[in-house]
């Protein structure tokens, strides 16, 4: 058996060392010279036995025992004692009893030891046999004993049909029976870069400083009540830090966080007022890797049918638990039977051909706003497992159309959760507060939210949910005796009780552009890529009279184009009706009203409501008219010509390279000659990849669409308790809210109530002046 461990931090080095006693192992280091900037080198090195998570605590106790027995000198252990301050909780006595020599200190004893300002009910867990090591020293001692250490980086992972994996390094390629990624904060980016899901890893900024101190030094301590932590140093100074709460930072980051050191000093002054701290002698900044549950263990990479694993992070630095965790991980990898996998939360085979398919309660296809809203509400009401699969390489929302100045068509309160759970941690308001941009956004006085801001909110929420598997294109959905089975690259990847479709839409490509040069005739989603190659002095047509058409026109105008023909099918470029009465269509009470109508009547009414949502923001049209007039003042003519009432039916490429567009109009046919064409002709639904057997069971309406019930469940034969739900594909049953953002959490709440067959969320909309 040949194994590769990618990453030479303390976790990866110890794992490779343990494996090397039994099998051939290659430890792959990062770029030369980066060891001095990694998390192991920057770690404070604290070691203790007590942890609040029971598995983390067991690993910490076992690691401490092995440290004292075998590695005390190699690791440079210094004993300081440790005081862990936290609110008392049921079961703390039993947890503390697991740690040899540990004891609980009450508030009075903590005050005698110099602690002040602690909240009522705070207790301390004190251990004398605790302190710190030099993890970089231990790491280097271990690596010196390894027979094979390769310089990286790993450029690419290549899986093979037999389950083995090749690692491509600069100038070489090696094939392994198993590969373990132990790259610390680089792990999420490395996995994503190889089209693998980065679940459930997150990176967070770490910052500590070292101070000269007047006054008696405390023990090493962790203060959960204030996020402060610290320890004495070997030369009598104090290392001090405070939780940054700064997530998704790049690995290797060394950018100081403003005022963080001052905050740590301020809190230390409140908690330990006898200490007098000087200005910091040294400040260390880095990023570390976190996961939930916070346990360093071997994970099977979700969505991979190969022997590919991760061994990184947990609650941040792995120093406290790396000795015991590496021993357990090595045992699992070497076992002839089974290995622990956190993605499965149970035992699963790695040495036998094939891998047990992960099982979930709910699988969502697509990770757009609809399914993110469902996942957000889901995590607060059940311990069942949910996973989302998305073909995109990473988080994004209409990313190709995110031009500067583009605005949302819905208000900020209509986020993923607020309409049904305003106290949820994933509200847009909490995003603004925790990212430090609340006042800047408020003072900018936007009438409509920038769309780029909304996309960043979605990315923030996605990161915190930790359930999205990007880069996983589902190519088949089947129904089996165990439930729904999804396949990725032709191999079963997951099974679930229920399925939720959030597939979204894709841009329409009209037939009249298919024979035109792709460099000069393309859909609006490609504009950002094509823009540098276009001739700003040549006439350009934008076909499509909706919001995307407007945004495309404004982008072209802002890029220096002076002859833009905006062609729309309707008799005028319609703006959204944002009146109070029109907004009544976007309430739960109106959705409920629609369910009681016949399909024909419902369809007629929904078509009549169309321009309350399927239209252009008034502010956008105003901006276009003002920009067009500014252009007139500068050029002596309007740079934008508006051509409503034209329906483009065909095109022709003339001998001189001119593109001729032929249109029908209410009066007579017209032709328009341009050099470039950008099409924003709407979007169409993406069909679910049901296999033939499941597709035959699905019931469709006369238009070929899914038959969707009031609870968003799809009607199908032989469901046997397994339900399919569909977002974004029920326009003529649920109205204009079916695909928009205005009712995201309401739709998700309806699905959850149906899925669990009880009222988890109450959807009340009784205070309504309109009687439908």
GROMACS .gro file of C-alpha atoms in nm, residues 98 182 230 546 605 698:
model
    6
   98UNK     CA    1  -1.220   1.258   3.279
  182UNK     CA    2  -0.371   1.768   0.557
  230UNK     CA    3  -0.345   3.371   2.648
  546UNK     CA    4  -3.602   4.329  -1.984
  605UNK     CA    5  -5.446   3.610  -1.383
  698UNK     CA    6  -4.353   1.205  -1.284
   0.00000   0.00000   0.00000
